Short mmCIF file of C-alpha atoms in Angstrom, two decimals:
data_model
loop_
_atom_site.label_atom_id
_atom_site.label_comp_id
_atom_site.label_asym_id
_atom_site.label_seq_id
_atom_site.Cartn_x
_atom_site.Cartn_y
_atom_site.Cartn_z
CA MET T 1 -20.30 -24.67 49.43
CA SER T 2 -16.92 -26.23 48.54
CA ARG T 3 -13.66 -24.82 49.81
CA VAL T 4 -12.59 -23.92 46.25
CA VAL T 5 -15.77 -21.99 45.58
CA VAL T 6 -15.44 -20.18 48.92
CA LEU T 7 -11.89 -19.21 47.98
CA VAL T 8 -13.00 -17.84 44.60
CA VAL T 9 -15.81 -15.86 46.22
CA VAL T 10 -13.39 -14.41 48.81
CA VAL T 11 -10.88 -13.47 46.11
CA LEU T 12 -13.57 -11.79 44.05
CA SER T 13 -14.87 -9.87 47.05
CA VAL T 14 -11.42 -8.68 48.16
CA LEU T 15 -10.42 -7.60 44.64
CA GLY T 16 -13.69 -5.91 43.84
CA LEU T 17 -14.18 -8.14 40.80
CA SER T 18 -17.84 -8.98 41.24
CA GLY T 19 -18.48 -7.85 37.68
CA VAL T 20 -15.84 -10.21 36.24
CA GLY T 21 -16.83 -13.74 35.21
CA ALA T 22 -15.91 -16.12 38.03
CA GLU T 23 -15.78 -19.06 35.64
CA ASP T 24 -12.65 -17.79 33.89
CA PRO T 25 -9.20 -18.80 35.24
CA TYR T 26 -7.04 -16.48 37.35
CA LEU T 27 -3.33 -15.77 36.92
CA PHE T 28 -1.59 -14.35 40.00
CA PHE T 29 1.71 -12.46 40.00
CA THR T 30 3.79 -10.58 42.56
CA TRP T 31 6.18 -8.00 41.09
CA ASN T 32 8.86 -6.09 42.92
CA VAL T 33 9.88 -2.94 41.06
CA THR T 34 13.40 -1.78 41.83
CA TYR T 35 16.31 0.15 40.41
CA GLY T 36 19.30 -1.80 39.20
CA THR T 37 22.46 -1.17 37.27
CA ILE T 38 22.24 -2.27 33.65
CA ALA T 39 24.53 -1.65 30.68
CA PRO T 40 22.71 -2.59 27.48
CA LEU T 41 24.98 -0.39 25.39
CA GLY T 42 28.10 -1.04 27.49
CA VAL T 43 27.60 2.06 29.63
CA PRO T 44 26.41 1.39 33.20
CA GLN T 45 23.18 3.20 34.01
CA LYS T 46 20.27 3.05 36.41
CA GLY T 47 17.42 0.92 35.00
CA ILE T 48 14.03 -0.17 36.25
CA LEU T 49 13.75 -3.89 36.93
CA ILE T 50 10.79 -6.12 37.71
CA ASN T 51 11.71 -9.03 39.95
CA GLY T 52 15.31 -8.27 39.07
CA GLN T 53 14.70 -8.66 35.35
CA TYR T 54 15.22 -6.29 32.44
CA PRO T 55 13.14 -6.52 30.32
CA GLY T 56 10.46 -7.59 32.77
CA PRO T 57 8.81 -11.05 32.90
CA ASN T 58 6.46 -12.11 30.13
CA ILE T 59 2.79 -12.59 30.86
CA ASN T 60 1.43 -15.66 29.06
CA SER T 61 -2.35 -15.58 29.22
CA THR T 62 -5.41 -16.87 27.37
CA THR T 63 -8.54 -15.06 26.26
CA ASN T 64 -10.77 -14.05 29.22
CA ASN T 65 -8.16 -14.90 31.86
CA ASN T 66 -8.35 -12.72 34.97
CA ILE T 67 -4.93 -11.25 35.66
CA VAL T 68 -4.02 -10.20 39.21
CA ILE T 69 -0.64 -8.47 39.68
CA ASN T 70 0.51 -7.18 43.05
CA VAL T 71 3.06 -4.46 42.28
CA PHE T 72 5.44 -3.32 45.02
CA ASN T 73 7.08 0.03 44.27
CA ASN T 74 10.62 0.05 45.67
CA LEU T 75 11.64 3.14 43.69
CA ASP T 76 12.16 6.58 45.24
CA GLU T 77 9.27 8.08 43.25
CA PRO T 78 5.68 7.26 42.32
CA PHE T 79 5.13 4.50 39.78
CA LEU T 80 2.39 3.05 37.54
CA LEU T 81 2.17 0.28 34.97
CA SER T 82 -0.09 0.40 31.93
CA TRP T 83 -1.08 -2.37 29.53
CA ASN T 84 -0.55 -1.39 25.89
CA GLY T 85 -3.49 -2.63 23.83
CA ILE T 86 -5.42 -4.30 26.66
CA GLN T 87 -8.90 -2.86 26.33
CA GLN T 88 -9.92 -3.03 30.00
CA ARG T 89 -13.55 -3.48 29.05
CA LYS T 90 -15.77 -1.42 31.39
CA ASN T 91 -12.73 -1.07 33.63
CA SER T 92 -10.60 2.04 33.03
CA TRP T 93 -9.92 1.84 36.77
CA GLN T 94 -7.06 -0.57 35.90
CA ASP T 95 -5.60 1.25 32.88
CA GLY T 96 -2.60 2.50 34.83
CA VAL T 97 -2.14 6.01 33.48
CA ALA T 98 -2.15 9.32 35.35
CA GLY T 99 -5.68 10.17 34.25
CA THR T 100 -7.19 6.98 35.68
CA ASN T 101 -5.02 5.86 38.59
CA CYS T 102 -3.30 7.36 41.61
CA PRO T 103 0.41 6.54 41.45
CA ILE T 104 1.79 3.83 43.71
CA PRO T 105 3.80 5.76 46.34
CA PRO T 106 7.40 4.72 47.09
CA GLY T 107 7.46 1.81 49.51
CA LYS T 108 3.81 0.93 48.84
CA ASN T 109 2.00 -1.59 46.68
CA PHE T 110 -1.12 -1.81 44.53
CA THR T 111 -2.85 -4.85 43.05
CA TYR T 112 -4.01 -4.58 39.47
CA HIS T 113 -6.85 -6.93 38.55
CA PHE T 114 -8.31 -7.03 35.07
CA GLN T 115 -9.65 -9.44 32.51
CA VAL T 116 -8.27 -9.85 29.02
CA LYS T 117 -11.84 -9.97 27.80
CA ASP T 118 -12.50 -11.07 24.21
CA GLN T 119 -8.93 -10.39 23.07
CA ILE T 120 -6.14 -12.38 21.46
CA GLY T 121 -2.70 -11.43 20.23
CA SER T 122 0.56 -9.71 21.11
CA PHE T 123 0.87 -6.80 23.52
CA TYR T 124 3.20 -5.39 26.17
CA TYR T 125 3.11 -3.50 29.46
CA PHE T 126 5.17 -0.47 30.38
CA PRO T 127 5.66 2.18 33.12
CA SER T 128 3.49 5.16 32.29
CA LEU T 129 4.75 8.01 34.51
CA ALA T 130 7.51 10.55 33.90
CA MET T 131 10.28 9.11 31.68
CA HIS T 132 10.35 5.68 33.37
CA LYS T 133 9.66 3.86 30.09
CA ALA T 134 13.03 5.06 28.81
CA VAL T 135 14.94 2.89 31.29
CA GLY T 136 12.95 -0.37 31.48
CA GLY T 137 9.98 -1.67 33.45
CA PHE T 138 8.38 -3.11 30.30
CA GLY T 139 7.75 -6.67 29.17
CA GLY T 140 5.70 -8.82 26.80
CA LEU T 141 2.06 -9.74 27.28
CA ARG T 142 0.51 -12.38 25.06
CA ILE T 143 -3.07 -13.54 24.91
CA ASN T 144 -3.48 -17.00 23.40
CA SER T 145 -6.69 -18.17 21.78
CA ARG T 146 -8.91 -20.53 23.73
CA LEU T 147 -8.57 -24.18 22.68
CA LEU T 148 -12.00 -24.34 21.05
CA ILE T 149 -11.47 -21.23 18.90
CA PRO T 150 -9.84 -21.99 15.54
CA VAL T 151 -6.58 -20.21 14.74
CA PRO T 152 -5.79 -19.60 11.03
CA PHE T 153 -2.41 -21.35 11.19
CA ASP T 154 -0.96 -24.51 12.67
CA PRO T 155 0.54 -24.36 16.18
CA PRO T 156 4.20 -23.24 15.88
CA ALA T 157 7.10 -25.27 17.26
CA ASP T 158 7.77 -22.41 19.67
CA ASP T 159 6.59 -18.89 20.39
CA TYR T 160 9.15 -16.10 20.89
CA THR T 161 8.73 -12.56 22.23
CA VAL T 162 10.96 -9.94 20.63
CA LEU T 163 10.98 -6.47 22.21
CA VAL T 164 12.74 -3.96 19.99
CA GLY T 165 13.23 -0.29 20.57
CA ASP T 166 15.54 2.69 20.70
CA TRP T 167 17.55 3.30 23.86
CA TYR T 168 19.09 6.30 25.59
CA ALA T 169 22.20 5.74 27.68
CA LYS T 170 20.99 8.24 30.26
CA ASP T 171 19.16 8.13 33.57
CA HIS T 172 15.39 8.71 33.29
CA LYS T 173 15.63 11.65 35.68
CA ALA T 174 18.31 13.23 33.49
CA LEU T 175 16.05 12.84 30.48
CA ALA T 176 13.14 14.43 32.30
CA LYS T 177 15.31 17.28 33.52
CA THR T 178 16.40 17.96 29.95
CA LEU T 179 12.77 18.18 28.81
CA ASP T 180 11.82 20.33 31.83
CA MET T 181 14.54 22.77 30.83
CA GLY T 182 12.91 23.13 27.44
CA ARG T 183 15.42 21.10 25.44
CA SER T 184 14.97 17.99 23.33
CA ILE T 185 16.42 14.68 24.43
CA GLY T 186 17.86 14.34 20.92
CA LEU T 187 18.57 11.12 19.07
CA PRO T 188 18.72 7.79 20.85
CA SER T 189 22.07 6.21 21.70
CA GLY T 190 21.28 2.87 20.12
CA VAL T 191 18.76 0.10 19.50
CA LEU T 192 18.07 -2.99 21.63
CA ILE T 193 16.51 -6.40 21.02
CA ASN T 194 15.24 -7.91 24.27
CA GLY T 195 17.40 -5.50 26.24
CA LYS T 196 20.65 -6.15 24.37
CA SER T 197 22.46 -4.58 21.44
CA GLY T 198 23.74 -7.99 20.26
CA LYS T 199 27.44 -7.40 20.86
CA HIS T 200 29.77 -7.79 23.85
CA GLY T 201 32.17 -5.00 24.68
CA SER T 202 34.78 -7.04 22.80
CA GLY T 203 32.65 -6.83 19.65
CA LYS T 204 31.65 -10.50 19.72
CA ASP T 205 28.06 -11.61 19.37
CA ASP T 206 25.96 -12.27 22.42
CA LYS T 207 24.76 -15.80 22.98
CA PRO T 208 21.97 -16.93 20.63
CA LEU T 209 18.64 -15.40 21.60
CA PHE T 210 16.55 -18.15 20.02
CA VAL T 211 17.05 -21.64 18.56
CA MET T 212 15.20 -23.17 15.61
CA GLU T 213 15.19 -26.72 14.21
CA VAL T 214 15.33 -27.41 10.49
CA GLY T 215 11.91 -27.72 8.89
CA LYS T 216 9.89 -26.33 11.80
CA VAL T 217 7.84 -23.14 11.94
CA TYR T 218 8.22 -20.55 14.73
CA ARG T 219 6.14 -17.60 15.84
CA TYR T 220 7.90 -14.33 16.58
CA ARG T 221 5.92 -11.60 18.40
CA ILE T 222 7.72 -8.32 17.73
CA CYS T 223 6.80 -5.18 19.67
CA ASN T 224 8.34 -1.74 19.42
CA THR T 225 8.66 -0.71 23.06
CA GLY T 226 10.89 2.30 22.37
CA ILE T 227 10.16 5.96 22.96
CA LYS T 228 11.04 7.67 19.66
CA ALA T 229 12.06 5.68 16.61
CA SER T 230 10.18 3.46 14.20
CA ILE T 231 12.02 0.17 13.72
CA ASN T 232 12.51 -1.98 10.64
CA PHE T 233 12.76 -5.65 11.58
CA ARG T 234 14.15 -8.42 9.39
CA ILE T 235 15.72 -11.88 9.73
CA GLN T 236 18.84 -12.65 7.72
CA GLY T 237 18.11 -15.18 4.97
CA HIS T 238 14.42 -15.65 5.92
CA THR T 239 11.05 -14.27 4.96
CA MET T 240 8.30 -13.59 7.46
CA GLU T 241 4.65 -14.52 7.15
CA LEU T 242 2.54 -11.88 8.87
CA VAL T 243 -0.32 -13.48 10.84
CA GLU T 244 -1.37 -10.95 13.51
CA MET T 245 -0.92 -7.32 14.51
CA ASP T 246 -2.14 -5.51 17.60
CA GLY T 247 -4.60 -8.28 18.42
CA SER T 248 -6.10 -8.97 15.00
CA HIS T 249 -5.42 -11.85 12.57
CA THR T 250 -4.21 -10.58 9.22
CA MET T 251 -4.07 -11.93 5.69
CA GLN T 252 -0.93 -14.00 5.59
CA ASN T 253 1.34 -12.10 3.24
CA MET T 254 5.10 -12.65 3.08
CA TYR T 255 7.60 -9.87 3.89
CA ASP T 256 11.37 -9.52 3.83
CA SER T 257 11.14 -6.78 6.45
CA LEU T 258 8.51 -4.94 8.45
CA ASP T 259 8.30 -1.37 9.66
CA ILE T 260 7.03 -1.44 13.26
CA HIS T 261 6.21 1.96 14.72
CA VAL T 262 6.41 2.86 18.40
CA GLY T 263 3.66 1.08 20.34
CA GLN T 264 2.86 -1.52 17.68
CA CYS T 265 3.15 -5.31 17.85
CA PHE T 266 3.33 -7.75 14.93
CA SER T 267 3.31 -11.59 14.87
CA VAL T 268 5.09 -13.45 12.09
CA LEU T 269 5.68 -17.09 11.28
CA VAL T 270 9.21 -18.02 10.26
CA THR T 271 10.06 -21.36 8.65
CA ALA T 272 13.51 -22.77 9.43
CA ASP T 273 14.17 -23.70 5.79
CA GLN T 274 17.72 -22.43 5.32
CA ALA T 275 21.13 -24.05 5.73
CA PRO T 276 21.62 -25.03 9.40
CA LYS T 277 23.83 -22.21 10.74
CA ASP T 278 23.46 -19.00 12.71
CA TYR T 279 21.53 -15.98 11.40
CA TYR T 280 20.99 -12.44 12.56
CA LEU T 281 17.77 -10.82 13.64
CA VAL T 282 18.20 -7.17 12.61
CA ALA T 283 16.43 -4.11 14.04
CA SER T 284 17.30 -0.67 12.67
CA THR T 285 15.81 2.76 13.12
CA ARG T 286 13.76 4.50 10.44
CA PHE T 287 13.26 8.15 9.63
CA LEU T 288 16.09 9.44 11.82
CA ARG T 289 19.10 11.43 10.60
CA LYS T 290 21.33 8.51 11.58
CA GLU T 291 20.47 4.82 11.24
CA LEU T 292 21.07 2.82 14.41
CA THR T 293 21.12 -0.98 14.33
CA ALA T 294 20.99 -3.88 16.76
CA THR T 295 21.38 -7.60 16.02
CA ALA T 296 20.63 -10.82 17.81
CA VAL T 297 21.64 -14.35 16.85
CA VAL T 298 19.09 -17.03 16.03
CA ARG T 299 20.73 -20.46 15.87
CA TYR T 300 19.76 -23.59 14.02
CA ALA T 301 20.02 -26.47 16.49
CA GLY T 302 23.49 -27.98 16.42
CA SER T 303 25.03 -25.14 14.45
CA ASN T 304 28.62 -24.04 14.99
CA THR T 305 28.72 -21.76 11.96
CA PRO T 306 28.60 -18.04 12.74
CA PRO T 307 26.22 -15.74 10.86
CA SER T 308 27.31 -13.86 7.79
CA ALA T 309 28.72 -10.42 8.58
CA VAL T 310 26.69 -8.99 5.70
CA LEU T 311 23.38 -7.72 7.19
CA PRO T 312 20.29 -7.43 5.02
CA LYS T 313 19.67 -3.82 4.18
CA GLY T 314 16.61 -2.00 5.38
CA PRO T 315 14.33 0.16 3.22
CA THR T 316 14.65 3.93 2.78
CA GLY T 317 12.05 6.66 2.63
CA TRP T 318 8.54 6.71 4.03
CA GLY T 319 6.82 6.03 0.70
CA TRP T 320 7.97 2.40 1.02
CA SER T 321 6.51 2.25 4.50
CA LEU T 322 3.18 3.73 3.38
CA ASN T 323 2.90 1.18 0.60
CA GLN T 324 3.64 -1.62 3.04
CA TRP T 325 0.86 -0.38 5.31
CA ARG T 326 -1.52 -0.50 2.34
CA SER T 327 -0.71 -4.20 1.93
CA PHE T 328 -1.99 -5.09 5.43
CA ARG T 329 -5.45 -6.64 5.35
CA TRP T 330 -7.77 -8.03 7.99
CA ASN T 331 -8.40 -11.76 7.72
CA LEU T 332 -12.17 -11.64 7.32
CA THR T 333 -12.73 -15.39 7.63
CA ALA T 334 -10.54 -16.02 10.69
CA SER T 335 -11.96 -16.12 14.19
CA ALA T 336 -10.40 -13.88 16.83
CA ALA T 337 -11.40 -14.22 20.47
CA ARG T 338 -14.87 -15.56 19.58
CA PRO T 339 -15.99 -18.27 17.13
CA ASN T 340 -17.57 -15.82 14.67
CA PRO T 341 -15.24 -14.55 11.92
CA GLN T 342 -13.65 -11.13 12.33
CA GLY T 343 -15.21 -10.02 9.10
CA SER T 344 -18.74 -10.44 10.44
CA TYR T 345 -18.30 -6.94 11.92
CA HIS T 346 -19.04 -4.76 8.89
CA TYR T 347 -17.51 -1.54 10.11
CA GLY T 348 -17.72 0.11 6.66
CA SER T 349 -21.54 0.08 6.66
CA ILE T 350 -21.97 1.96 9.97
CA ASN T 351 -23.04 5.61 9.76
CA VAL T 352 -20.49 8.07 11.13
CA THR T 353 -22.13 10.41 13.67
CA ARG T 354 -19.15 12.70 14.30
CA THR T 355 -15.85 13.66 12.71
CA ILE T 356 -13.01 14.91 14.93
CA LYS T 357 -9.85 16.33 13.38
CA LEU T 358 -6.78 16.48 15.63
CA SER T 359 -3.65 18.32 14.53
CA SER T 360 -0.36 18.34 16.38
CA SER T 361 1.92 21.29 16.80
CA ARG T 362 5.17 22.24 18.49
CA VAL T 363 5.12 25.48 20.46
CA VAL T 364 7.97 27.19 22.30
CA ASP T 365 6.52 29.02 25.30
CA GLY T 366 8.82 30.88 27.67
CA GLY T 367 11.81 28.99 26.30
CA LYS T 368 10.20 25.62 26.90
CA THR T 369 8.92 23.33 24.16
CA GLN T 370 5.33 22.10 24.44
CA PHE T 371 3.47 19.79 22.06
CA THR T 372 -0.23 20.22 21.52
CA LEU T 373 -3.34 18.71 20.02
CA ASN T 374 -5.59 21.42 18.52
CA GLY T 375 -3.72 24.05 20.49
CA VAL T 376 -3.97 22.46 23.96
CA SER T 377 -0.95 20.95 25.70
CA HIS T 378 -2.18 18.47 28.27
CA ILE T 379 -1.04 18.61 31.86
CA ASP T 380 -1.96 15.99 34.42
CA ALA T 381 -4.16 17.05 37.32
CA ASP T 382 -3.14 16.35 40.90
CA THR T 383 -6.03 13.87 41.20
CA PRO T 384 -6.80 11.38 38.39
CA LEU T 385 -9.39 12.74 35.98
CA LYS T 386 -11.45 9.59 36.19
CA HIS T 387 -11.65 9.87 39.97
CA VAL T 388 -12.84 13.45 40.14
CA GLU T 389 -15.34 12.75 37.40
CA TYR T 390 -16.71 9.70 39.24
CA PHE T 391 -16.93 11.60 42.53
CA GLY T 392 -18.84 14.41 40.81
CA VAL T 393 -16.22 17.13 41.38
CA GLY T 394 -14.59 17.20 37.98
CA ASP T 395 -15.65 20.79 37.27
CA LYS T 396 -13.25 21.94 40.02
CA PHE T 397 -10.26 20.45 38.26
CA PHE T 398 -10.84 20.55 34.50
CA LYS T 399 -13.14 21.71 31.78
CA TYR T 400 -14.47 19.35 29.17
CA ASN T 401 -13.93 20.08 25.47
CA LEU T 402 -11.35 22.83 25.57
CA ILE T 403 -10.67 21.82 21.98
CA GLY T 404 -13.18 21.71 19.16
CA ASP T 405 -13.70 19.07 16.52
CA VAL T 406 -11.43 20.95 14.12
CA PRO T 407 -8.04 22.55 14.77
CA PRO T 408 -8.04 26.29 15.46
CA ALA T 409 -7.46 28.49 12.45
CA GLY T 410 -4.10 30.16 12.31
CA LYS T 411 -1.78 30.35 15.32
CA ALA T 412 -3.96 30.02 18.39
CA PRO T 413 -2.53 30.91 21.82
CA LEU T 414 -1.12 27.96 23.75
CA THR T 415 -3.37 26.48 26.42
CA LEU T 416 -1.80 24.42 29.22
CA ALA T 417 -4.54 22.40 30.91
CA PRO T 418 -5.99 18.91 31.30
CA ASN T 419 -7.28 18.09 27.81
CA VAL T 420 -10.51 16.09 28.13
CA LEU T 421 -12.81 15.44 25.19
CA THR T 422 -16.30 13.99 25.63
CA ILE T 423 -17.72 11.48 23.16
CA GLU T 424 -21.23 10.13 23.40
CA PHE T 425 -21.53 6.50 24.47
CA ARG T 426 -21.96 3.98 21.63
CA THR T 427 -21.53 6.50 18.79
CA TYR T 428 -19.49 5.70 15.70
CA VAL T 429 -16.82 8.34 15.22
CA GLU T 430 -14.25 9.22 12.57
CA ILE T 431 -10.99 10.70 13.87
CA ILE T 432 -8.54 12.41 11.56
CA LEU T 433 -4.96 12.61 12.85
CA GLU T 434 -3.08 15.35 10.99
CA ASN T 435 0.69 15.66 11.13
CA PRO T 436 1.86 18.99 9.67
CA GLU T 437 5.39 18.38 10.96
CA ARG T 438 8.49 16.84 9.38
CA ASN T 439 8.71 13.86 11.74
CA LEU T 440 6.70 10.64 11.65
CA GLN T 441 4.27 10.30 14.57
CA SER T 442 2.60 7.34 16.23
CA TYR T 443 -0.69 7.47 18.21
CA HIS T 444 -2.26 5.00 20.62
CA LEU T 445 -5.78 4.90 22.05
CA ASP T 446 -6.40 3.07 25.33
CA GLY T 447 -9.56 1.07 25.81
CA TYR T 448 -10.26 0.36 22.16
CA SER T 449 -9.26 -1.04 18.83
CA PHE T 450 -10.03 1.08 15.77
CA PHE T 451 -10.06 0.72 12.00
CA PRO T 452 -7.35 2.77 10.22
CA VAL T 453 -9.32 3.30 7.03
CA GLY T 454 -6.98 5.66 5.25
CA MET T 455 -3.79 7.68 5.22
CA GLY T 456 -2.07 9.90 2.75
CA PRO T 457 0.14 12.95 2.15
CA GLY T 458 -0.94 16.56 2.63
CA LYS T 459 -4.05 17.69 4.42
CA TRP T 460 -7.19 15.59 4.81
CA THR T 461 -10.34 16.76 3.01
CA PRO T 462 -13.78 15.16 2.72
CA GLU T 463 -12.68 13.99 -0.72
CA SER T 464 -10.10 11.79 1.04
CA ARG T 465 -12.94 9.49 2.07
CA LYS T 466 -13.16 8.19 -1.50
CA GLY T 467 -9.92 6.30 -0.89
CA TYR T 468 -10.94 4.73 2.43
CA ASN T 469 -10.71 0.97 2.94
CA LEU T 470 -14.18 0.19 4.27
CA LEU T 471 -13.86 -3.60 3.93
CA ASP T 472 -10.74 -5.13 5.50
CA ALA T 473 -8.66 -2.55 7.37
CA VAL T 474 -6.90 -4.28 10.26
CA SER T 475 -8.47 -3.50 13.63
CA ARG T 476 -5.68 -2.24 15.91
CA HIS T 477 -4.79 0.19 18.71
CA THR T 478 -1.77 2.16 17.42
CA ILE T 479 -1.33 3.89 14.10
CA GLN T 480 1.42 5.93 12.47
CA VAL T 481 1.03 9.29 10.75
CA TYR T 482 3.68 10.01 8.17
CA PRO T 483 5.38 13.42 7.88
CA ARG T 484 3.11 16.18 6.56
CA SER T 485 0.37 13.59 6.16
CA TRP T 486 -2.84 12.36 7.75
CA SER T 487 -4.33 9.12 8.99
CA ALA T 488 -8.05 8.39 9.50
CA ILE T 489 -9.47 5.96 12.02
CA MET T 490 -13.05 4.85 12.78
CA LEU T 491 -14.48 3.17 15.86
CA THR T 492 -17.56 2.75 18.04
CA PHE T 493 -17.09 4.30 21.48
CA ASP T 494 -18.83 1.50 23.33
CA ASN T 495 -16.40 1.09 26.26
CA ALA T 496 -17.38 3.47 29.05
CA GLY T 497 -14.50 5.04 30.94
CA MET T 498 -11.74 7.64 30.73
CA TRP T 499 -9.31 6.75 27.94
CA ASN T 500 -5.90 8.15 26.98
CA LEU T 501 -5.22 9.12 23.37
CA ARG T 502 -1.50 9.84 23.23
CA SER T 503 1.57 10.26 21.17
CA GLU T 504 3.70 7.15 21.56
CA LEU T 505 6.79 9.31 21.10
CA TRP T 506 7.49 9.82 24.79
CA GLU T 507 9.14 13.21 24.51
CA ARG T 508 6.01 14.56 22.85
CA ARG T 509 3.66 12.84 25.31
CA TYR T 510 5.67 14.11 28.29
CA GLN T 511 5.35 17.65 26.96
CA GLY T 512 1.62 17.57 26.34
CA GLN T 513 0.71 15.75 23.12
CA GLN T 514 -2.07 13.66 24.60
CA LEU T 515 -5.65 13.95 25.71
CA TYR T 516 -8.30 11.96 27.51
CA ILE T 517 -11.62 10.87 26.06
CA SER T 518 -14.49 10.66 28.55
CA VAL T 519 -17.10 8.11 27.50
CA GLN T 520 -19.95 8.01 30.00
CA SER T 521 -22.96 5.75 30.00
CA PRO T 522 -26.10 7.70 30.89
CA ALA T 523 -27.44 4.58 32.62
CA ARG T 524 -24.65 4.46 35.25
CA SER T 525 -25.10 0.72 35.12
CA LEU T 526 -22.87 -2.30 35.71
CA ARG T 527 -23.99 -3.38 32.30
CA ASP T 528 -21.79 -0.61 30.87
CA GLU T 529 -19.06 0.10 33.46
CA TYR T 530 -17.76 -1.31 36.72
CA SER T 531 -18.07 0.74 39.90
CA LEU T 532 -14.98 2.08 41.65
CA PRO T 533 -13.28 -1.04 43.06
CA ASP T 534 -12.65 -1.08 46.80
CA THR T 535 -8.96 -1.76 46.19
CA VAL T 536 -8.23 1.25 43.98
CA LEU T 537 -5.85 3.78 45.52
CA LEU T 538 -7.41 7.15 46.22
CA CYS T 539 -5.44 10.35 46.47
CA GLY T 540 -5.61 14.08 46.23
CA ALA T 541 -9.01 15.77 46.28
CA VAL T 542 -11.09 12.59 46.59
CA ALA T 543 -9.09 10.77 49.27
CA SER T 544 -11.35 11.98 52.07
CA LEU T 545 -14.65 12.15 50.18
CA PRO T 546 -17.41 9.63 50.77
CA LYS T 547 -17.65 7.15 47.92
CA PRO T 548 -20.56 7.60 45.54
CA PRO T 549 -23.14 4.78 45.50
CA PRO T 550 -21.99 1.91 43.29
CA TYR T 551 -23.53 1.24 39.91
CA THR T 552 -26.33 -1.29 39.79
#
């Protein structure tokens, strides 16, 4: 046996990756998570840095790469990273949320190891505990197509990551304290593009963020990594050709601006076909009482002409945004991670076996605000839900299916408990997300992509199905629900594990608007799910228990 093969076998054994294809390349990273003083809005505050960087380093991977990240927690509190949109096939052990992983204690480390199996596109990672996400610790994660898989556009001259989002000029502990006292964190202080507002304290523009050459085409991957506000993104003097969102190739329509809701990522192609000067990238909030805006400069190579001070205006109202969503279409003939076209998966012809309707609500209980789904406000257990389930002691810590498949009638009493819903393995399910409130909401489902087949104002009824798009809805992982409206998604629950369905609006998630979906394979087989890896941190009630026999 060659030395290289021995090394690969040793690495696989140590990392517990025997179920992951050894033939696929490995990417290794070491990340040190620390506090650091940052001032993105000109006000010094404590931020979370990765290897001294805010935002954190980009991960540049290719379909089926195995990613190994050794994370050292140098904070004074527990820490976890999660991977927005990475499906973690058969491997919720690496999802990095409180329901699947023990936190990394202060001064300790944990090695994530997962495969970006059968995925392409634009994603990001973020800290999932407490209010950490509000002060950094996030960064871009791209998955490039393999060389032999055709991509429905020519290779761009360069590929840029653009992380946009709202920002609070407060310490994350102060934000959490505000929520714990029953108050709202209010409106954000500003908006950032790649960690900057675009202006120095003197009012002058920051240095150009990106450079383009006349006549060339560039890819911009734009992710909303904020915690509250939808963002409208536009580029002064340029149109954008949408080519991918949340890991799916789209029909290549042209847009002057795009609404990107919290947790979503879009890829656009931009042609440098304007006069060679500087231009602004513009990101502004949507659906808030006050519009907040950030800019960044994109420079044509050799330019010494500043951008025009007149910024392109963003849209108003959510009707415009709904109509834009209706224009998004899946590219049925393009390949994604595999050679076969995306459209060969005919999701509209699959029989729905179950319909689940989830409705959010805001409840004030004992002076403290809680947010619920079907009357239950989720609280995290002391031991990850996935762990106690795997060890066979889940009934001591939570009850399955506290909520039904329809919201309770009238005003049901508030229930504070772990909210865990069971869904039968490999069933095709319709989920209706109802928003009876005045604010736009955004939902994300770990472990899966789904088809958002419809949305509209008012309450959903069975008649709403007549308007569903059952042909070319874009497969994605995060979807918005407009005020006093509904959105419908469909998917096959074929990825065994414990998966977080959550509000991407962090204030709401922190105060309970989330749940976990338990998808268990009756076979308990490696064909369907990986066994508990030897390297996974154990804590709480299972730390001293003997490990169950591994799957076979």
